Amino acid sequence: MTPDARPAKSPLTLSPELRDALRRIAQTEHLLVAMDFDGTISPLVDHAGDARPLPRSATAFAGLAALPRTTTALISGRALASLRAVASPPVDTLLIGSHGAEAWLGPGSAELTLDEDQRALLAEVRGILEEIVEQAPGTLLEDKPAGVVLHTRLATPDVAADAVAAARAVLQDRHGVFLKNGKQVLETSVVNASKGEGVTFLRQITGATAVLFAGDDTTDEDALARLESGDVGVKVGLDFTQAQFRVEAPVHVAELLETLLQERSLAVAEEEPENFGGHGQ
């Protein structure tokens, strides 16, 4: 085949600027790689229990988890039990669930507990949402330790909009109830937490000198807003964002993680050639 007859190369899915940022952040002393799960490592699916990480993303994420001076974390709106079930994270990966209300930092981590008033309020919220779901075909509820989620993905747009409006009308001024809009979900919680608080908390406990965070949802903007100079924030999808960088879909997140793994592996190998292969979390 002559050079002119060769098929054109596929365009880069990561911008040159993002590749440069990954190369730079890979040089940091202690790197925290914090990722959203649904819509980021895993494609969005109609049924939450069907979500799974893309194989390339899972492999690269596990590779990063095994590197010295590198901490991996998942920061999700899912309850921790649900996140573990679908993500099958590497054993040392730190987990933030329920939009920051739950945290797993290793064996012995304390579970989230609600006081009596919070439990009563949560039961009241669930009762209100049950009544709405009964009148809104295609909507359903998901229970979490500190809240209830109204899912509207399977409802028609009109039904979904009416269900969310009805829930907000009753709950938005209820003391002690906190609402968050997500992609075709309305999150309710009796604990005030956010993914942004999750990022800040993980930075503090790990001593990270730089953070990479990627996410696709409205709630991920809280985390992106907490990033500091030297960090890298990546929006997955085409929605509005304050992130510095953007990729279009989870398949490109796989490329991002593979690129970061390659750059980070080179960086730690150069600095710790004798100890390379150990885990630095």
PDB file of C-alpha atoms in Angstrom:
ATOM      1  CA  MET A   1       0.000   0.000   0.000  1.00  0.00           C
ATOM      2  CA  THR A   2       1.390   3.389  -0.939  1.00  0.00           C
ATOM      3  CA  PRO A   3       1.475   6.168   1.690  1.00  0.00           C
ATOM      4  CA  ASP A   4      -1.275   8.055  -0.141  1.00  0.00           C
ATOM      5  CA  ALA A   5      -3.521   4.979  -0.056  1.00  0.00           C
ATOM      6  CA  ARG A   6      -3.302   4.434   3.688  1.00  0.00           C
ATOM      7  CA  PRO A   7      -6.526   5.066   5.613  1.00  0.00           C
ATOM      8  CA  ALA A   8      -6.619   8.329   7.506  1.00  0.00           C
ATOM      9  CA  LYS A   9      -5.720   8.100  11.165  1.00  0.00           C
ATOM     10  CA  SER A  10      -8.523   8.530  13.676  1.00  0.00           C
ATOM     11  CA  PRO A  11      -8.488  11.973  15.281  1.00  0.00           C
ATOM     12  CA  LEU A  12      -7.261  12.258  18.847  1.00  0.00           C
ATOM     13  CA  THR A  13     -10.117  11.923  21.305  1.00  0.00           C
ATOM     14  CA  LEU A  14      -8.116  13.703  23.998  1.00  0.00           C
ATOM     15  CA  SER A  15      -7.122  17.248  23.156  1.00  0.00           C
ATOM     16  CA  PRO A  16      -3.411  18.092  23.099  1.00  0.00           C
ATOM     17  CA  GLU A  17      -4.040  20.438  26.031  1.00  0.00           C
ATOM     18  CA  LEU A  18      -5.588  17.634  28.095  1.00  0.00           C
ATOM     19  CA  ARG A  19      -2.727  15.289  27.245  1.00  0.00           C
ATOM     20  CA  ASP A  20      -0.253  17.954  28.382  1.00  0.00           C
ATOM     21  CA  ALA A  21      -2.210  18.373  31.636  1.00  0.00           C
ATOM     22  CA  LEU A  22      -2.138  14.618  32.266  1.00  0.00           C
ATOM     23  CA  ARG A  23       1.600  14.556  31.626  1.00  0.00           C
ATOM     24  CA  ARG A  24       2.075  17.415  34.077  1.00  0.00           C
ATOM     25  CA  ILE A  25      -0.107  16.066  36.868  1.00  0.00           C
ATOM     26  CA  ALA A  26       1.534  12.646  36.571  1.00  0.00           C
ATOM     27  CA  GLN A  27       4.723  14.245  37.933  1.00  0.00           C
ATOM     28  CA  THR A  28       3.167  15.297  41.250  1.00  0.00           C
ATOM     29  CA  GLU A  29       4.438  13.878  44.536  1.00  0.00           C
ATOM     30  CA  HIS A  30       1.165  12.176  45.588  1.00  0.00           C
ATOM     31  CA  LEU A  31      -1.607  11.866  43.023  1.00  0.00           C
ATOM     32  CA  LEU A  32      -5.282  11.406  43.869  1.00  0.00           C
ATOM     33  CA  VAL A  33      -7.304  10.006  40.950  1.00  0.00           C
ATOM     34  CA  ALA A  34     -10.944  10.530  41.930  1.00  0.00           C
ATOM     35  CA  MET A  35     -13.633   9.450  39.491  1.00  0.00           C
ATOM     36  CA  ASP A  36     -17.386   9.529  39.272  1.00  0.00           C
ATOM     37  CA  PHE A  37     -18.777   6.141  38.250  1.00  0.00           C
ATOM     38  CA  ASP A  38     -22.077   6.291  36.321  1.00  0.00           C
ATOM     39  CA  GLY A  39     -21.650   8.067  33.009  1.00  0.00           C
ATOM     40  CA  THR A  40     -17.896   8.283  33.555  1.00  0.00           C
ATOM     41  CA  ILE A  41     -16.236   4.921  34.145  1.00  0.00           C
ATOM     42  CA  SER A  42     -19.493   3.176  33.228  1.00  0.00           C
ATOM     43  CA  PRO A  43     -21.916   4.182  30.453  1.00  0.00           C
ATOM     44  CA  LEU A  44     -25.340   5.308  31.631  1.00  0.00           C
ATOM     45  CA  VAL A  45     -27.933   2.514  31.648  1.00  0.00           C
ATOM     46  CA  ASP A  46     -31.689   2.374  32.209  1.00  0.00           C
ATOM     47  CA  HIS A  47     -31.423   0.133  35.270  1.00  0.00           C
ATOM     48  CA  ALA A  48     -28.856   1.090  37.894  1.00  0.00           C
ATOM     49  CA  GLY A  49     -27.993  -2.503  38.727  1.00  0.00           C
ATOM     50  CA  ASP A  50     -26.893  -3.160  35.136  1.00  0.00           C
ATOM     51  CA  ALA A  51     -24.047  -0.615  35.190  1.00  0.00           C
ATOM     52  CA  ARG A  52     -20.520  -1.946  34.842  1.00  0.00           C
ATOM     53  CA  PRO A  53     -17.174  -0.226  34.213  1.00  0.00           C
ATOM     54  CA  LEU A  54     -15.840  -0.338  30.691  1.00  0.00           C
ATOM     55  CA  PRO A  55     -13.129  -3.022  30.676  1.00  0.00           C
ATOM     56  CA  ARG A  56     -10.420  -0.631  29.483  1.00  0.00           C
ATOM     57  CA  SER A  57     -11.308   1.861  32.207  1.00  0.00           C
ATOM     58  CA  ALA A  58     -11.368  -0.825  34.892  1.00  0.00           C
ATOM     59  CA  THR A  59      -7.959  -2.142  33.831  1.00  0.00           C
ATOM     60  CA  ALA A  60      -6.323   1.283  33.727  1.00  0.00           C
ATOM     61  CA  PHE A  61      -7.916   2.341  37.021  1.00  0.00           C
ATOM     62  CA  ALA A  62      -6.614  -0.824  38.696  1.00  0.00           C
ATOM     63  CA  GLY A  63      -3.187  -0.118  37.230  1.00  0.00           C
ATOM     64  CA  LEU A  64      -3.191   3.356  38.770  1.00  0.00           C
ATOM     65  CA  ALA A  65      -4.302   1.922  42.129  1.00  0.00           C
ATOM     66  CA  ALA A  66      -1.202  -0.293  42.169  1.00  0.00           C
ATOM     67  CA  LEU A  67       1.299   2.527  41.641  1.00  0.00           C
ATOM     68  CA  PRO A  68       3.379   4.103  44.412  1.00  0.00           C
ATOM     69  CA  ARG A  69       2.278   7.490  45.749  1.00  0.00           C
ATOM     70  CA  THR A  70      -1.010   7.169  43.885  1.00  0.00           C
ATOM     71  CA  THR A  71      -4.453   6.941  45.484  1.00  0.00           C
ATOM     72  CA  THR A  72      -7.577   6.010  43.559  1.00  0.00           C
ATOM     73  CA  ALA A  73     -11.088   6.892  44.686  1.00  0.00           C
ATOM     74  CA  LEU A  74     -14.650   6.664  43.443  1.00  0.00           C
ATOM     75  CA  ILE A  75     -16.984   9.538  44.349  1.00  0.00           C
ATOM     76  CA  SER A  76     -20.563   8.598  43.527  1.00  0.00           C
ATOM     77  CA  GLY A  77     -24.149   9.429  44.228  1.00  0.00           C
ATOM     78  CA  ARG A  78     -24.736   5.720  44.723  1.00  0.00           C
ATOM     79  CA  ALA A  79     -24.933   4.186  48.162  1.00  0.00           C
ATOM     80  CA  LEU A  80     -21.684   2.425  49.028  1.00  0.00           C
ATOM     81  CA  ALA A  81     -23.235  -1.040  48.811  1.00  0.00           C
ATOM     82  CA  SER A  82     -24.552  -0.329  45.317  1.00  0.00           C
ATOM     83  CA  LEU A  83     -21.246   1.226  44.237  1.00  0.00           C
ATOM     84  CA  ARG A  84     -19.261  -1.815  45.366  1.00  0.00           C
ATOM     85  CA  ALA A  85     -21.659  -4.186  43.644  1.00  0.00           C
ATOM     86  CA  VAL A  86     -21.458  -2.582  40.212  1.00  0.00           C
ATOM     87  CA  ALA A  87     -17.945  -1.086  40.220  1.00  0.00           C
ATOM     88  CA  SER A  88     -15.934  -3.937  41.776  1.00  0.00           C
ATOM     89  CA  PRO A  89     -13.251  -1.380  42.708  1.00  0.00           C
ATOM     90  CA  PRO A  90      -9.617  -2.273  43.387  1.00  0.00           C
ATOM     91  CA  VAL A  91      -9.154  -3.322  46.995  1.00  0.00           C
ATOM     92  CA  ASP A  92      -7.322  -0.159  48.074  1.00  0.00           C
ATOM     93  CA  THR A  93      -9.618   2.280  46.257  1.00  0.00           C
ATOM     94  CA  LEU A  94     -11.292   4.755  48.612  1.00  0.00           C
ATOM     95  CA  LEU A  95     -15.039   5.173  48.245  1.00  0.00           C
ATOM     96  CA  ILE A  96     -17.338   8.151  48.765  1.00  0.00           C
ATOM     97  CA  GLY A  97     -21.020   7.305  48.367  1.00  0.00           C
ATOM     98  CA  SER A  98     -24.395   9.012  48.617  1.00  0.00           C
ATOM     99  CA  HIS A  99     -22.918  12.302  47.348  1.00  0.00           C
ATOM    100  CA  GLY A 100     -20.490  12.495  50.231  1.00  0.00           C
ATOM    101  CA  ALA A 101     -22.741  11.248  53.042  1.00  0.00           C
ATOM    102  CA  GLU A 102     -20.956   7.865  53.157  1.00  0.00           C
ATOM    103  CA  ALA A 103     -17.231   7.152  53.151  1.00  0.00           C
ATOM    104  CA  TRP A 104     -15.107   4.007  53.122  1.00  0.00           C
ATOM    105  CA  LEU A 105     -11.456   4.608  53.914  1.00  0.00           C
ATOM    106  CA  GLY A 106     -10.451   1.018  54.555  1.00  0.00           C
ATOM    107  CA  PRO A 107     -11.275  -1.770  57.017  1.00  0.00           C
ATOM    108  CA  GLY A 108     -12.857  -0.420  60.171  1.00  0.00           C
ATOM    109  CA  SER A 109     -14.431   2.618  58.539  1.00  0.00           C
ATOM    110  CA  ALA A 110     -17.501   3.744  60.466  1.00  0.00           C
ATOM    111  CA  GLU A 111     -20.849   3.310  58.746  1.00  0.00           C
ATOM    112  CA  LEU A 112     -23.266   6.186  58.315  1.00  0.00           C
ATOM    113  CA  THR A 113     -25.808   6.346  61.118  1.00  0.00           C
ATOM    114  CA  LEU A 114     -28.896   8.554  61.358  1.00  0.00           C
ATOM    115  CA  ASP A 115     -30.382   9.883  64.553  1.00  0.00           C
ATOM    116  CA  GLU A 116     -34.013   9.292  65.463  1.00  0.00           C
ATOM    117  CA  ASP A 117     -35.226  12.564  63.940  1.00  0.00           C
ATOM    118  CA  GLN A 118     -33.408  11.900  60.676  1.00  0.00           C
ATOM    119  CA  ARG A 119     -34.842   8.380  60.435  1.00  0.00           C
ATOM    120  CA  ALA A 120     -38.356   9.721  60.993  1.00  0.00           C
ATOM    121  CA  LEU A 121     -37.860  12.450  58.400  1.00  0.00           C
ATOM    122  CA  LEU A 122     -36.477   9.963  55.878  1.00  0.00           C
ATOM    123  CA  ALA A 123     -39.554   7.752  56.317  1.00  0.00           C
ATOM    124  CA  GLU A 124     -41.765  10.804  55.767  1.00  0.00           C
ATOM    125  CA  VAL A 125     -39.886  11.730  52.587  1.00  0.00           C
ATOM    126  CA  ARG A 126     -40.218   8.205  51.261  1.00  0.00           C
ATOM    127  CA  GLY A 127     -43.967   8.220  51.887  1.00  0.00           C
ATOM    128  CA  ILE A 128     -44.348  11.458  49.930  1.00  0.00           C
ATOM    129  CA  LEU A 129     -42.334  10.123  47.005  1.00  0.00           C
ATOM    130  CA  GLU A 130     -44.244   6.815  47.005  1.00  0.00           C
ATOM    131  CA  GLU A 131     -47.480   8.719  46.454  1.00  0.00           C
ATOM    132  CA  ILE A 132     -45.943  10.588  43.531  1.00  0.00           C
ATOM    133  CA  VAL A 133     -44.567   7.411  41.926  1.00  0.00           C
ATOM    134  CA  GLU A 134     -47.991   5.773  42.133  1.00  0.00           C
ATOM    135  CA  GLN A 135     -49.333   8.553  39.911  1.00  0.00           C
ATOM    136  CA  ALA A 136     -46.325   8.771  37.556  1.00  0.00           C
ATOM    137  CA  PRO A 137     -45.861   5.716  35.288  1.00  0.00           C
ATOM    138  CA  GLY A 138     -42.230   4.921  34.537  1.00  0.00           C
ATOM    139  CA  THR A 139     -40.850   6.539  37.684  1.00  0.00           C
ATOM    140  CA  LEU A 140     -39.351   4.535  40.515  1.00  0.00           C
ATOM    141  CA  LEU A 141     -37.589   4.968  43.836  1.00  0.00           C
ATOM    142  CA  GLU A 142     -34.150   3.948  45.031  1.00  0.00           C
ATOM    143  CA  ASP A 143     -33.397   3.813  48.745  1.00  0.00           C
ATOM    144  CA  LYS A 144     -30.086   5.014  50.152  1.00  0.00           C
ATOM    145  CA  PRO A 145     -28.864   5.089  53.746  1.00  0.00           C
ATOM    146  CA  ALA A 146     -29.570   8.814  54.059  1.00  0.00           C
ATOM    147  CA  GLY A 147     -32.096   9.452  51.297  1.00  0.00           C
ATOM    148  CA  VAL A 148     -34.429   8.346  48.555  1.00  0.00           C
ATOM    149  CA  VAL A 149     -33.893   8.910  44.828  1.00  0.00           C
ATOM    150  CA  LEU A 150     -36.710   9.572  42.386  1.00  0.00           C
ATOM    151  CA  HIS A 151     -35.714   8.040  39.026  1.00  0.00           C
ATOM    152  CA  THR A 152     -37.470   9.308  35.903  1.00  0.00           C
ATOM    153  CA  ARG A 153     -35.367   7.818  33.098  1.00  0.00           C
ATOM    154  CA  LEU A 154     -38.093   5.374  32.025  1.00  0.00           C
ATOM    155  CA  ALA A 155     -40.938   7.905  32.173  1.00  0.00           C
ATOM    156  CA  THR A 156     -42.115  10.125  29.317  1.00  0.00           C
ATOM    157  CA  PRO A 157     -40.673  13.665  29.455  1.00  0.00           C
ATOM    158  CA  ASP A 158     -43.976  15.186  30.566  1.00  0.00           C
ATOM    159  CA  VAL A 159     -44.523  12.619  33.299  1.00  0.00           C
ATOM    160  CA  ALA A 160     -40.931  12.991  34.474  1.00  0.00           C
ATOM    161  CA  ALA A 161     -41.171  16.775  34.648  1.00  0.00           C
ATOM    162  CA  ASP A 162     -44.473  16.637  36.537  1.00  0.00           C
ATOM    163  CA  ALA A 163     -43.129  14.088  39.036  1.00  0.00           C
ATOM    164  CA  VAL A 164     -40.035  16.140  39.807  1.00  0.00           C
ATOM    165  CA  ALA A 165     -42.069  19.337  40.082  1.00  0.00           C
ATOM    166  CA  ALA A 166     -44.509  17.663  42.473  1.00  0.00           C
ATOM    167  CA  ALA A 167     -41.691  16.345  44.643  1.00  0.00           C
ATOM    168  CA  ARG A 168     -39.950  19.701  44.740  1.00  0.00           C
ATOM    169  CA  ALA A 169     -43.158  21.541  45.580  1.00  0.00           C
ATOM    170  CA  VAL A 170     -43.615  19.433  48.710  1.00  0.00           C
ATOM    171  CA  LEU A 171     -40.008  18.923  49.798  1.00  0.00           C
ATOM    172  CA  GLN A 172     -37.943  21.941  48.784  1.00  0.00           C
ATOM    173  CA  ASP A 173     -38.875  23.975  51.865  1.00  0.00           C
ATOM    174  CA  ARG A 174     -38.969  21.045  54.277  1.00  0.00           C
ATOM    175  CA  HIS A 175     -36.432  21.641  57.043  1.00  0.00           C
ATOM    176  CA  GLY A 176     -33.730  19.004  57.102  1.00  0.00           C
ATOM    177  CA  VAL A 177     -34.392  17.734  53.568  1.00  0.00           C
ATOM    178  CA  PHE A 178     -31.777  18.418  50.919  1.00  0.00           C
ATOM    179  CA  LEU A 179     -32.479  18.100  47.181  1.00  0.00           C
ATOM    180  CA  LYS A 180     -30.121  17.646  44.246  1.00  0.00           C
ATOM    181  CA  ASN A 181     -30.930  17.462  40.545  1.00  0.00           C
ATOM    182  CA  GLY A 182     -29.131  14.797  38.551  1.00  0.00           C
ATOM    183  CA  LYS A 183     -29.501  13.246  35.112  1.00  0.00           C
ATOM    184  CA  GLN A 184     -33.127  12.098  35.121  1.00  0.00           C
ATOM    185  CA  VAL A 185     -33.120  11.789  38.901  1.00  0.00           C
ATOM    186  CA  LEU A 186     -34.076  13.905  41.873  1.00  0.00           C
ATOM    187  CA  GLU A 187     -31.945  13.100  44.901  1.00  0.00           C
ATOM    188  CA  THR A 188     -33.378  13.631  48.370  1.00  0.00           C
ATOM    189  CA  SER A 189     -31.311  13.310  51.527  1.00  0.00           C
ATOM    190  CA  VAL A 190     -31.581  14.025  55.234  1.00  0.00           C
ATOM    191  CA  VAL A 191     -27.796  14.587  55.383  1.00  0.00           C
ATOM    192  CA  ASN A 192     -26.319  17.689  53.784  1.00  0.00           C
ATOM    193  CA  ALA A 193     -23.288  16.517  51.798  1.00  0.00           C
ATOM    194  CA  SER A 194     -21.767  16.971  48.361  1.00  0.00           C
ATOM    195  CA  LYS A 195     -19.168  15.477  46.057  1.00  0.00           C
ATOM    196  CA  GLY A 196     -17.212  18.688  46.526  1.00  0.00           C
ATOM    197  CA  GLU A 197     -16.883  17.969  50.227  1.00  0.00           C
ATOM    198  CA  GLY A 198     -15.858  14.451  49.269  1.00  0.00           C
ATOM    199  CA  VAL A 199     -12.977  15.708  47.106  1.00  0.00           C
ATOM    200  CA  THR A 200     -11.762  18.081  49.826  1.00  0.00           C
ATOM    201  CA  PHE A 201     -11.955  15.345  52.455  1.00  0.00           C
ATOM    202  CA  LEU A 202     -10.008  12.855  50.323  1.00  0.00           C
ATOM    203  CA  ARG A 203      -7.345  15.444  49.532  1.00  0.00           C
ATOM    204  CA  GLN A 204      -6.858  16.078  53.247  1.00  0.00           C
ATOM    205  CA  ILE A 205      -6.701  12.473  54.425  1.00  0.00           C
ATOM    206  CA  THR A 206      -4.409  11.288  51.614  1.00  0.00           C
ATOM    207  CA  GLY A 207      -2.092  14.275  51.586  1.00  0.00           C
ATOM    208  CA  ALA A 208      -2.510  14.505  47.814  1.00  0.00           C
ATOM    209  CA  THR A 209      -0.421  17.174  46.123  1.00  0.00           C
ATOM    210  CA  ALA A 210      -2.673  17.142  43.036  1.00  0.00           C
ATOM    211  CA  VAL A 211      -6.099  15.759  42.165  1.00  0.00           C
ATOM    212  CA  LEU A 212      -7.622  14.552  38.936  1.00  0.00           C
ATOM    213  CA  PHE A 213     -11.415  14.386  38.989  1.00  0.00           C
ATOM    214  CA  ALA A 214     -13.748  13.411  36.148  1.00  0.00           C
ATOM    215  CA  GLY A 215     -17.532  13.311  36.143  1.00  0.00           C
ATOM    216  CA  ASP A 216     -20.549  13.739  33.910  1.00  0.00           C
ATOM    217  CA  ASP A 217     -23.449  14.842  36.092  1.00  0.00           C
ATOM    218  CA  THR A 218     -24.727  18.114  37.500  1.00  0.00           C
ATOM    219  CA  THR A 219     -23.731  16.945  40.980  1.00  0.00           C
ATOM    220  CA  ASP A 220     -20.130  16.524  39.788  1.00  0.00           C
ATOM    221  CA  GLU A 221     -19.888  20.286  39.364  1.00  0.00           C
ATOM    222  CA  ASP A 222     -19.618  20.510  43.165  1.00  0.00           C
ATOM    223  CA  ALA A 223     -16.431  18.449  42.979  1.00  0.00           C
ATOM    224  CA  LEU A 224     -15.059  20.339  39.997  1.00  0.00           C
ATOM    225  CA  ALA A 225     -15.587  23.600  41.892  1.00  0.00           C
ATOM    226  CA  ARG A 226     -13.345  22.377  44.734  1.00  0.00           C
ATOM    227  CA  LEU A 227     -10.337  21.695  42.536  1.00  0.00           C
ATOM    228  CA  GLU A 228      -7.290  23.858  43.087  1.00  0.00           C
ATOM    229  CA  SER A 229      -4.451  25.227  40.998  1.00  0.00           C
ATOM    230  CA  GLY A 230      -2.469  22.306  39.640  1.00  0.00           C
ATOM    231  CA  ASP A 231      -5.436  19.926  39.682  1.00  0.00           C
ATOM    232  CA  VAL A 232      -7.145  18.599  36.549  1.00  0.00           C
ATOM    233  CA  GLY A 233     -10.929  18.594  36.134  1.00  0.00           C
ATOM    234  CA  VAL A 234     -12.618  16.767  33.269  1.00  0.00           C
ATOM    235  CA  LYS A 235     -16.253  16.952  32.211  1.00  0.00           C
ATOM    236  CA  VAL A 236     -17.682  13.889  30.488  1.00  0.00           C
ATOM    237  CA  GLY A 237     -20.326  14.923  27.960  1.00  0.00           C
ATOM    238  CA  LEU A 238     -21.487  18.137  26.359  1.00  0.00           C
ATOM    239  CA  ASP A 239     -23.398  19.779  29.220  1.00  0.00           C
ATOM    240  CA  PHE A 240     -22.314  23.116  30.692  1.00  0.00           C
ATOM    241  CA  THR A 241     -19.326  22.800  33.022  1.00  0.00           C
ATOM    242  CA  GLN A 242     -16.700  24.731  34.912  1.00  0.00           C
ATOM    243  CA  ALA A 243     -14.134  22.006  34.219  1.00  0.00           C
ATOM    244  CA  GLN A 244     -10.930  22.953  32.397  1.00  0.00           C
ATOM    245  CA  PHE A 245     -11.224  19.992  30.036  1.00  0.00           C
ATOM    246  CA  ARG A 246     -13.902  17.898  28.379  1.00  0.00           C
ATOM    247  CA  VAL A 247     -14.257  14.455  26.815  1.00  0.00           C
ATOM    248  CA  GLU A 248     -17.356  13.330  25.003  1.00  0.00           C
ATOM    249  CA  ALA A 249     -18.172   9.893  26.434  1.00  0.00           C
ATOM    250  CA  PRO A 250     -17.061   7.124  28.834  1.00  0.00           C
ATOM    251  CA  VAL A 251     -15.056   5.448  26.065  1.00  0.00           C
ATOM    252  CA  HIS A 252     -12.840   8.529  26.060  1.00  0.00           C
ATOM    253  CA  VAL A 253     -12.489   8.279  29.843  1.00  0.00           C
ATOM    254  CA  ALA A 254     -10.874   4.908  29.194  1.00  0.00           C
ATOM    255  CA  GLU A 255      -8.321   6.626  26.978  1.00  0.00           C
ATOM    256  CA  LEU A 256      -7.793   9.297  29.608  1.00  0.00           C
ATOM    257  CA  LEU A 257      -7.087   6.703  32.306  1.00  0.00           C
ATOM    258  CA  GLU A 258      -4.791   4.732  30.011  1.00  0.00           C
ATOM    259  CA  THR A 259      -2.838   7.881  29.160  1.00  0.00           C
ATOM    260  CA  LEU A 260      -2.563   8.866  32.810  1.00  0.00           C
ATOM    261  CA  LEU A 261      -1.439   5.340  33.748  1.00  0.00           C
ATOM    262  CA  GLN A 262       1.295   5.460  31.128  1.00  0.00           C
ATOM    263  CA  GLU A 263       2.524   8.882  32.238  1.00  0.00           C
ATOM    264  CA  ARG A 264       2.304   8.133  35.969  1.00  0.00           C
ATOM    265  CA  SER A 265       4.092   4.793  35.539  1.00  0.00           C
ATOM    266  CA  LEU A 266       6.970   6.555  33.806  1.00  0.00           C
ATOM    267  CA  ALA A 267       7.095   9.265  36.479  1.00  0.00           C
ATOM    268  CA  VAL A 268       7.236   6.937  39.488  1.00  0.00           C
ATOM    269  CA  ALA A 269       9.631   4.544  37.730  1.00  0.00           C
ATOM    270  CA  GLU A 270      12.095   7.375  37.136  1.00  0.00           C
ATOM    271  CA  GLU A 271      11.908   8.565  40.732  1.00  0.00           C
ATOM    272  CA  GLU A 272      11.732   5.190  42.508  1.00  0.00           C
ATOM    273  CA  PRO A 273      13.394   2.635  40.219  1.00  0.00           C
ATOM    274  CA  GLU A 274      14.322   0.295  43.084  1.00  0.00           C
ATOM    275  CA  ASN A 275      10.878   0.291  44.678  1.00  0.00           C
ATOM    276  CA  PHE A 276       8.750   0.427  41.559  1.00  0.00           C
ATOM    277  CA  GLY A 277       5.879  -2.046  41.712  1.00  0.00           C
ATOM    278  CA  GLY A 278       4.981  -1.372  45.331  1.00  0.00           C
ATOM    279  CA  HIS A 279       1.816   0.423  46.388  1.00  0.00           C
ATOM    280  CA  GLY A 280       2.115   3.873  47.886  1.00  0.00           C
ATOM    281  CA  GLN A 281      -1.383   4.543  49.211  1.00  0.00           C
TER     282      GLN A 281
END
